[in-house]
PDB file of C-alpha atoms in Angstrom:
ATOM      1  CA  UNK R   1     -31.140 123.066  -0.140  1.00  0.00           C
ATOM      2  CA  UNK R   2     -32.504 120.626  -2.707  1.00  0.00           C
ATOM      3  CA  UNK R   3     -32.328 116.921  -1.951  1.00  0.00           C
ATOM      4  CA  UNK R   4     -32.222 115.929  -5.592  1.00  0.00           C
ATOM      5  CA  UNK R   5     -34.430 113.673  -7.674  1.00  0.00           C
ATOM      6  CA  UNK R   6     -35.896 110.760  -5.657  1.00  0.00           C
ATOM      7  CA  UNK R   7     -34.402 107.434  -6.685  1.00  0.00           C
ATOM      8  CA  UNK R   8     -35.125 103.940  -5.378  1.00  0.00           C
ATOM      9  CA  UNK R   9     -32.358 101.356  -5.822  1.00  0.00           C
ATOM     10  CA  UNK R  10     -33.189  97.740  -5.001  1.00  0.00           C
ATOM     11  CA  UNK R  11     -30.007  95.691  -4.647  1.00  0.00           C
ATOM     12  CA  UNK R  12     -30.268  91.945  -5.218  1.00  0.00           C
ATOM     13  CA  UNK R  13     -27.220  90.268  -3.704  1.00  0.00           C
ATOM     14  CA  UNK R  14     -25.745  87.607  -1.457  1.00  0.00           C
ATOM     15  CA  UNK R  15     -23.440  88.177   1.513  1.00  0.00           C
ATOM     16  CA  UNK R  16     -20.893  85.605   0.272  1.00  0.00           C
ATOM     17  CA  UNK R  17     -20.560  87.274  -3.147  1.00  0.00           C
ATOM     18  CA  UNK R  18     -17.377  89.388  -3.389  1.00  0.00           C
ATOM     19  CA  UNK R  19     -18.658  91.245  -6.445  1.00  0.00           C
ATOM     20  CA  UNK R  20     -21.644  92.354  -4.372  1.00  0.00           C
ATOM     21  CA  UNK R  21     -19.533  94.275  -1.856  1.00  0.00           C
ATOM     22  CA  UNK R  22     -17.175  95.566  -4.567  1.00  0.00           C
ATOM     23  CA  UNK R  23     -20.129  96.731  -6.638  1.00  0.00           C
ATOM     24  CA  UNK R  24     -21.796  98.339  -3.639  1.00  0.00           C
ATOM     25  CA  UNK R  25     -18.674 100.287  -2.717  1.00  0.00           C
ATOM     26  CA  UNK R  26     -18.453 101.573  -6.290  1.00  0.00           C
ATOM     27  CA  UNK R  27     -22.154 102.455  -6.264  1.00  0.00           C
ATOM     28  CA  UNK R  28     -21.631 104.276  -2.976  1.00  0.00           C
ATOM     29  CA  UNK R  29     -18.916 106.409  -4.582  1.00  0.00           C
ATOM     30  CA  UNK R  30     -21.183 107.197  -7.529  1.00  0.00           C
ATOM     31  CA  UNK R  31     -24.003 108.293  -5.220  1.00  0.00           C
ATOM     32  CA  UNK R  32     -21.586 110.534  -3.307  1.00  0.00           C
ATOM     33  CA  UNK R  33     -20.500 112.140  -6.583  1.00  0.00           C
ATOM     34  CA  UNK R  34     -24.146 112.833  -7.414  1.00  0.00           C
ATOM     35  CA  UNK R  35     -24.821 114.478  -4.055  1.00  0.00           C
ATOM     36  CA  UNK R  36     -27.564 117.061  -4.475  1.00  0.00           C
ATOM     37  CA  UNK R  37     -28.629 115.635  -7.826  1.00  0.00           C
ATOM     38  CA  UNK R  38     -30.304 112.444  -6.622  1.00  0.00           C
ATOM     39  CA  UNK R  39     -31.900 111.436  -3.330  1.00  0.00           C
ATOM     40  CA  UNK R  40     -31.297 107.692  -3.135  1.00  0.00           C
ATOM     41  CA  UNK R  41     -33.136 105.161  -1.014  1.00  0.00           C
ATOM     42  CA  UNK R  42     -31.562 101.699  -0.884  1.00  0.00           C
ATOM     43  CA  UNK R  43     -33.211  98.353  -0.233  1.00  0.00           C
ATOM     44  CA  UNK R  44     -31.430  94.993  -0.142  1.00  0.00           C
ATOM     45  CA  UNK R  45     -33.016  91.794  -1.422  1.00  0.00           C
ATOM     46  CA  UNK R  46     -32.185  88.126  -1.091  1.00  0.00           C
ATOM     47  CA  UNK R  47     -30.349  85.984  -3.598  1.00  0.00           C
ATOM     48  CA  UNK R  48     -28.874  82.633  -2.561  1.00  0.00           C
ATOM     49  CA  UNK R  49     -25.837  81.628  -4.565  1.00  0.00           C
ATOM     50  CA  UNK R  50     -25.942  78.178  -2.973  1.00  0.00           C
ATOM     51  CA  UNK R  51     -29.457  77.452  -1.693  1.00  0.00           C
ATOM     52  CA  UNK R  52     -28.765  73.716  -1.371  1.00  0.00           C
ATOM     53  CA  UNK R  53     -25.532  74.142   0.592  1.00  0.00           C
ATOM     54  CA  UNK R  54     -25.443  72.360   3.950  1.00  0.00           C
ATOM     55  CA  UNK R  55     -24.958  74.240   7.195  1.00  0.00           C
ATOM     56  CA  UNK R  56     -21.311  73.151   7.412  1.00  0.00           C
ATOM     57  CA  UNK R  57     -20.484  74.812   4.090  1.00  0.00           C
ATOM     58  CA  UNK R  58     -17.763  73.720   1.686  1.00  0.00           C
ATOM     59  CA  UNK R  59     -14.133  74.585   1.097  1.00  0.00           C
ATOM     60  CA  UNK R  60     -14.136  77.514  -1.325  1.00  0.00           C
ATOM     61  CA  UNK R  61     -11.483  76.110  -3.672  1.00  0.00           C
ATOM     62  CA  UNK R  62     -13.299  72.780  -3.892  1.00  0.00           C
ATOM     63  CA  UNK R  63     -16.578  74.574  -4.486  1.00  0.00           C
ATOM     64  CA  UNK R  64     -15.148  76.728  -7.281  1.00  0.00           C
ATOM     65  CA  UNK R  65     -13.638  73.648  -8.929  1.00  0.00           C
ATOM     66  CA  UNK R  66     -16.940  71.749  -8.804  1.00  0.00           C
ATOM     67  CA  UNK R  67     -19.147  74.659  -9.862  1.00  0.00           C
ATOM     68  CA  UNK R  68     -16.976  76.433 -12.424  1.00  0.00           C
ATOM     69  CA  UNK R  69     -14.277  73.921 -13.346  1.00  0.00           C
ATOM     70  CA  UNK R  70     -11.378  76.154 -12.309  1.00  0.00           C
ATOM     71  CA  UNK R  71      -8.041  74.597 -11.424  1.00  0.00           C
ATOM     72  CA  UNK R  72      -6.490  75.401  -8.015  1.00  0.00           C
ATOM     73  CA  UNK R  73      -4.076  77.828  -9.710  1.00  0.00           C
ATOM     74  CA  UNK R  74      -6.891  79.559 -11.589  1.00  0.00           C
ATOM     75  CA  UNK R  75      -8.932  79.773  -8.407  1.00  0.00           C
ATOM     76  CA  UNK R  76      -6.011  81.287  -6.480  1.00  0.00           C
ATOM     77  CA  UNK R  77      -5.385  83.814  -9.245  1.00  0.00           C
ATOM     78  CA  UNK R  78      -9.051  84.782  -9.224  1.00  0.00           C
ATOM     79  CA  UNK R  79      -9.046  85.242  -5.439  1.00  0.00           C
ATOM     80  CA  UNK R  80      -5.940  87.442  -5.642  1.00  0.00           C
ATOM     81  CA  UNK R  81      -7.607  89.610  -8.279  1.00  0.00           C
ATOM     82  CA  UNK R  82     -10.750  89.962  -6.176  1.00  0.00           C
ATOM     83  CA  UNK R  83      -8.712  90.874  -3.092  1.00  0.00           C
ATOM     84  CA  UNK R  84      -6.918  93.569  -5.076  1.00  0.00           C
ATOM     85  CA  UNK R  85     -10.223  94.966  -6.316  1.00  0.00           C
ATOM     86  CA  UNK R  86     -11.499  95.007  -2.748  1.00  0.00           C
ATOM     87  CA  UNK R  87      -8.422  96.961  -1.700  1.00  0.00           C
ATOM     88  CA  UNK R  88      -9.085  99.449  -4.500  1.00  0.00           C
ATOM     89  CA  UNK R  89     -12.580 100.193  -3.157  1.00  0.00           C
ATOM     90  CA  UNK R  90     -11.464 100.334   0.472  1.00  0.00           C
ATOM     91  CA  UNK R  91     -12.824  96.981   1.618  1.00  0.00           C
ATOM     92  CA  UNK R  92     -10.430  94.280   2.798  1.00  0.00           C
ATOM     93  CA  UNK R  93     -11.311  90.896   1.269  1.00  0.00           C
ATOM     94  CA  UNK R  94      -9.295  88.061   2.793  1.00  0.00           C
ATOM     95  CA  UNK R  95      -9.075  84.579   1.364  1.00  0.00           C
ATOM     96  CA  UNK R  96      -7.075  81.587   2.540  1.00  0.00           C
ATOM     97  CA  UNK R  97      -6.786  77.906   1.710  1.00  0.00           C
ATOM     98  CA  UNK R  98      -9.317  77.311   4.504  1.00  0.00           C
ATOM     99  CA  UNK R  99     -11.938  79.761   3.200  1.00  0.00           C
ATOM    100  CA  UNK R 100     -15.409  78.239   2.957  1.00  0.00           C
ATOM    101  CA  UNK R 101     -18.682  79.049   1.199  1.00  0.00           C
ATOM    102  CA  UNK R 102     -21.921  78.822   3.183  1.00  0.00           C
ATOM    103  CA  UNK R 103     -25.692  78.735   3.008  1.00  0.00           C
ATOM    104  CA  UNK R 104     -27.083  82.230   3.624  1.00  0.00           C
ATOM    105  CA  UNK R 105     -30.851  81.798   3.970  1.00  0.00           C
ATOM    106  CA  UNK R 106     -30.939  82.720   7.659  1.00  0.00           C
ATOM    107  CA  UNK R 107     -28.774  85.753   6.924  1.00  0.00           C
ATOM    108  CA  UNK R 108     -31.400  86.895   4.424  1.00  0.00           C
ATOM    109  CA  UNK R 109     -34.158  86.406   7.002  1.00  0.00           C
ATOM    110  CA  UNK R 110     -32.221  88.649   9.362  1.00  0.00           C
ATOM    111  CA  UNK R 111     -31.676  91.234   6.636  1.00  0.00           C
ATOM    112  CA  UNK R 112     -35.403  91.266   5.900  1.00  0.00           C
ATOM    113  CA  UNK R 113     -36.056  92.000   9.578  1.00  0.00           C
ATOM    114  CA  UNK R 114     -33.317  94.639   9.632  1.00  0.00           C
ATOM    115  CA  UNK R 115     -35.046  96.369   6.727  1.00  0.00           C
ATOM    116  CA  UNK R 116     -38.187  96.719   8.822  1.00  0.00           C
ATOM    117  CA  UNK R 117     -36.074  98.214  11.608  1.00  0.00           C
ATOM    118  CA  UNK R 118     -34.202 100.705   9.409  1.00  0.00           C
ATOM    119  CA  UNK R 119     -30.884  98.889   9.882  1.00  0.00           C
ATOM    120  CA  UNK R 120     -30.604  96.883   6.680  1.00  0.00           C
ATOM    121  CA  UNK R 121     -27.495  98.425   5.124  1.00  0.00           C
ATOM    122  CA  UNK R 122     -25.733  98.411   8.497  1.00  0.00           C
ATOM    123  CA  UNK R 123     -26.413  94.698   8.975  1.00  0.00           C
ATOM    124  CA  UNK R 124     -25.455  93.902   5.383  1.00  0.00           C
ATOM    125  CA  UNK R 125     -22.070  95.575   5.897  1.00  0.00           C
ATOM    126  CA  UNK R 126     -21.581  93.777   9.213  1.00  0.00           C
ATOM    127  CA  UNK R 127     -22.206  90.431   7.510  1.00  0.00           C
ATOM    128  CA  UNK R 128     -19.873  91.269   4.630  1.00  0.00           C
ATOM    129  CA  UNK R 129     -17.165  92.046   7.207  1.00  0.00           C
ATOM    130  CA  UNK R 130     -17.878  88.880   9.191  1.00  0.00           C
ATOM    131  CA  UNK R 131     -17.528  86.692   6.110  1.00  0.00           C
ATOM    132  CA  UNK R 132     -14.806  88.362   4.059  1.00  0.00           C
ATOM    133  CA  UNK R 133     -12.637  89.751   6.852  1.00  0.00           C
ATOM    134  CA  UNK R 134     -13.176  87.421   9.809  1.00  0.00           C
ATOM    135  CA  UNK R 135     -13.805  84.202   7.892  1.00  0.00           C
ATOM    136  CA  UNK R 136     -17.016  83.578   9.823  1.00  0.00           C
ATOM    137  CA  UNK R 137     -20.080  81.644   8.729  1.00  0.00           C
ATOM    138  CA  UNK R 138     -22.877  84.143   7.920  1.00  0.00           C
ATOM    139  CA  UNK R 139     -25.408  81.376   8.407  1.00  0.00           C
ATOM    140  CA  UNK R 140     -24.279  80.640  11.968  1.00  0.00           C
ATOM    141  CA  UNK R 141     -26.837  81.845  14.496  1.00  0.00           C
ATOM    142  CA  UNK R 142     -24.205  83.087  16.919  1.00  0.00           C
ATOM    143  CA  UNK R 143     -22.560  85.149  14.181  1.00  0.00           C
ATOM    144  CA  UNK R 144     -25.925  86.550  13.101  1.00  0.00           C
ATOM    145  CA  UNK R 145     -26.962  87.445  16.650  1.00  0.00           C
ATOM    146  CA  UNK R 146     -23.647  89.198  17.265  1.00  0.00           C
ATOM    147  CA  UNK R 147     -23.876  91.122  13.987  1.00  0.00           C
ATOM    148  CA  UNK R 148     -27.420  92.216  14.815  1.00  0.00           C
ATOM    149  CA  UNK R 149     -26.354  93.458  18.231  1.00  0.00           C
ATOM    150  CA  UNK R 150     -23.352  95.237  16.678  1.00  0.00           C
ATOM    151  CA  UNK R 151     -25.628  97.421  14.545  1.00  0.00           C
ATOM    152  CA  UNK R 152     -28.103  98.177  17.321  1.00  0.00           C
ATOM    153  CA  UNK R 153     -30.742  95.506  16.747  1.00  0.00           C
ATOM    154  CA  UNK R 154     -32.260  93.591  19.636  1.00  0.00           C
ATOM    155  CA  UNK R 155     -30.281  90.386  20.340  1.00  0.00           C
ATOM    156  CA  UNK R 156     -33.385  88.902  21.978  1.00  0.00           C
ATOM    157  CA  UNK R 157     -35.469  89.492  18.853  1.00  0.00           C
ATOM    158  CA  UNK R 158     -32.633  88.109  16.741  1.00  0.00           C
ATOM    159  CA  UNK R 159     -32.655  84.859  18.726  1.00  0.00           C
ATOM    160  CA  UNK R 160     -36.448  84.631  18.450  1.00  0.00           C
ATOM    161  CA  UNK R 161     -36.267  85.015  14.666  1.00  0.00           C
ATOM    162  CA  UNK R 162     -33.415  82.554  14.248  1.00  0.00           C
ATOM    163  CA  UNK R 163     -34.987  79.912  16.490  1.00  0.00           C
ATOM    164  CA  UNK R 164     -38.154  79.923  14.373  1.00  0.00           C
ATOM    165  CA  UNK R 165     -39.049  80.480  10.744  1.00  0.00           C
ATOM    166  CA  UNK R 166     -40.066  84.138  10.913  1.00  0.00           C
ATOM    167  CA  UNK R 167     -39.680  85.951   7.564  1.00  0.00           C
ATOM    168  CA  UNK R 168     -38.894  82.703   5.709  1.00  0.00           C
ATOM    169  CA  UNK R 169     -42.022  83.034   3.550  1.00  0.00           C
ATOM    170  CA  UNK R 170     -41.264  86.682   2.846  1.00  0.00           C
ATOM    171  CA  UNK R 171     -37.712  85.928   1.741  1.00  0.00           C
ATOM    172  CA  UNK R 172     -38.870  83.071  -0.498  1.00  0.00           C
ATOM    173  CA  UNK R 173     -41.533  85.298  -2.049  1.00  0.00           C
ATOM    174  CA  UNK R 174     -38.976  88.039  -2.624  1.00  0.00           C
ATOM    175  CA  UNK R 175     -36.606  85.623  -4.346  1.00  0.00           C
ATOM    176  CA  UNK R 176     -39.412  84.359  -6.564  1.00  0.00           C
ATOM    177  CA  UNK R 177     -40.440  87.903  -7.498  1.00  0.00           C
ATOM    178  CA  UNK R 178     -36.970  88.846  -8.694  1.00  0.00           C
ATOM    179  CA  UNK R 179     -36.494  85.512 -10.446  1.00  0.00           C
ATOM    180  CA  UNK R 180     -39.716  86.057 -12.396  1.00  0.00           C
ATOM    181  CA  UNK R 181     -38.443  89.528 -13.303  1.00  0.00           C
ATOM    182  CA  UNK R 182     -35.495  87.874 -15.045  1.00  0.00           C
ATOM    183  CA  UNK R 183     -32.793  88.421 -12.441  1.00  0.00           C
ATOM    184  CA  UNK R 184     -30.456  85.430 -12.459  1.00  0.00           C
ATOM    185  CA  UNK R 185     -27.121  86.848 -11.303  1.00  0.00           C
ATOM    186  CA  UNK R 186     -25.739  89.147  -8.637  1.00  0.00           C
ATOM    187  CA  UNK R 187     -25.198  91.877  -7.960  1.00  0.00           C
ATOM    188  CA  UNK R 188     -28.189  93.358  -9.756  1.00  0.00           C
ATOM    189  CA  UNK R 189     -29.399  96.892  -9.083  1.00  0.00           C
ATOM    190  CA  UNK R 190     -32.983  97.748 -10.012  1.00  0.00           C
ATOM    191  CA  UNK R 191     -33.492 101.503 -10.243  1.00  0.00           C
ATOM    192  CA  UNK R 192     -36.998 102.911  -9.765  1.00  0.00           C
ATOM    193  CA  UNK R 193     -38.448  99.458 -10.416  1.00  0.00           C
ATOM    194  CA  UNK R 194     -37.659  99.789 -14.118  1.00  0.00           C
ATOM    195  CA  UNK R 195     -33.962  99.739 -14.983  1.00  0.00           C
ATOM    196  CA  UNK R 196     -31.598  96.854 -14.236  1.00  0.00           C
ATOM    197  CA  UNK R 197     -27.859  97.284 -13.798  1.00  0.00           C
ATOM    198  CA  UNK R 198     -25.912  94.058 -13.362  1.00  0.00           C
ATOM    199  CA  UNK R 199     -22.346  93.594 -12.179  1.00  0.00           C
ATOM    200  CA  UNK R 200     -19.731  95.401 -10.130  1.00  0.00           C
ATOM    201  CA  UNK R 201     -19.053  98.357 -12.419  1.00  0.00           C
ATOM    202  CA  UNK R 202     -16.590 101.195 -11.692  1.00  0.00           C
ATOM    203  CA  UNK R 203     -17.992 104.310  -9.952  1.00  0.00           C
ATOM    204  CA  UNK R 204     -17.975 106.426 -13.111  1.00  0.00           C
ATOM    205  CA  UNK R 205     -20.126 103.864 -14.927  1.00  0.00           C
ATOM    206  CA  UNK R 206     -22.693 103.835 -12.124  1.00  0.00           C
ATOM    207  CA  UNK R 207     -22.586 107.626 -12.035  1.00  0.00           C
ATOM    208  CA  UNK R 208     -23.318 107.883 -15.752  1.00  0.00           C
ATOM    209  CA  UNK R 209     -26.151 105.355 -15.541  1.00  0.00           C
ATOM    210  CA  UNK R 210     -27.828 107.010 -12.555  1.00  0.00           C
ATOM    211  CA  UNK R 211     -27.486 110.444 -14.140  1.00  0.00           C
ATOM    212  CA  UNK R 212     -29.185 109.181 -17.283  1.00  0.00           C
ATOM    213  CA  UNK R 213     -32.010 107.612 -15.277  1.00  0.00           C
ATOM    214  CA  UNK R 214     -32.440 110.839 -13.297  1.00  0.00           C
ATOM    215  CA  UNK R 215     -32.795 112.786 -16.538  1.00  0.00           C
ATOM    216  CA  UNK R 216     -35.602 110.466 -17.636  1.00  0.00           C
ATOM    217  CA  UNK R 217     -37.754 111.429 -14.682  1.00  0.00           C
ATOM    218  CA  UNK R 218     -38.270 111.127 -10.965  1.00  0.00           C
ATOM    219  CA  UNK R 219     -40.987 108.444 -10.783  1.00  0.00           C
ATOM    220  CA  UNK R 220     -40.140 105.741  -8.272  1.00  0.00           C
ATOM    221  CA  UNK R 221     -41.908 102.446  -7.724  1.00  0.00           C
ATOM    222  CA  UNK R 222     -42.188 100.416  -4.533  1.00  0.00           C
ATOM    223  CA  UNK R 223     -42.226  97.217  -6.606  1.00  0.00           C
ATOM    224  CA  UNK R 224     -40.993  95.868  -9.917  1.00  0.00           C
ATOM    225  CA  UNK R 225     -42.659  96.783 -13.172  1.00  0.00           C
ATOM    226  CA  UNK R 226     -44.505  93.800 -14.617  1.00  0.00           C
ATOM    227  CA  UNK R 227     -42.541  94.194 -17.841  1.00  0.00           C
ATOM    228  CA  UNK R 228     -39.174  94.995 -16.309  1.00  0.00           C
ATOM    229  CA  UNK R 229     -37.458  92.028 -17.931  1.00  0.00           C
ATOM    230  CA  UNK R 230     -38.763  93.268 -21.272  1.00  0.00           C
ATOM    231  CA  UNK R 231     -37.637  96.788 -20.531  1.00  0.00           C
ATOM    232  CA  UNK R 232     -34.271  98.434 -20.527  1.00  0.00           C
ATOM    233  CA  UNK R 233     -31.258  96.712 -19.041  1.00  0.00           C
ATOM    234  CA  UNK R 234     -28.948  99.659 -19.143  1.00  0.00           C
ATOM    235  CA  UNK R 235     -25.752  97.940 -18.052  1.00  0.00           C
ATOM    236  CA  UNK R 236     -24.539  94.394 -17.707  1.00  0.00           C
ATOM    237  CA  UNK R 237     -21.199  92.660 -17.426  1.00  0.00           C
TER     238      UNK R 237
END
């Protein structure tokens, strides 16, 4: 039985971005629909929506008002719409008046490690659940250790990583690489190191895009093309 055309998808995202989990769930559906046509390998990459955020975080409504100028009513309406979209893709997104936004750098260090251990997507999903469903801080070391253990990673290694600065340089270098490639928003999906898809599109849109890329050839690239930001951005919001 054929496995389909090899396809590498690098996903640039943050664990506190609702569009990142919505987009991923839609991408997941598209990949399922293309079963047998493409053989997809996923890798997750760091993007910090709030790199200067303190460890205590900030009330989400206050943050949205400061960053985007939305009124409390506009913010509430936006959260309701996002929750409904989460329900439509089968992922419960819960907001409340006490919801907070957090710094996620340590979460990205853990995800980098999880990638080396073959558990990256599992940990990413665990952190999405912790933040959007349990209201937990994805930068908290206890939360990160528990999530790592939940997906079968060593809690002892998790503590060792979190207590030091292991993988900090790698995460910073990764962020710089994608920034230089012209990626400034999330979610962004880089297919075969050449084609950028931005935003949380419906499954059928992802399906069409991936089918078109598959027709163009099966070459995959472990890194980004030097001229990717001058190449083809096939979809954007």
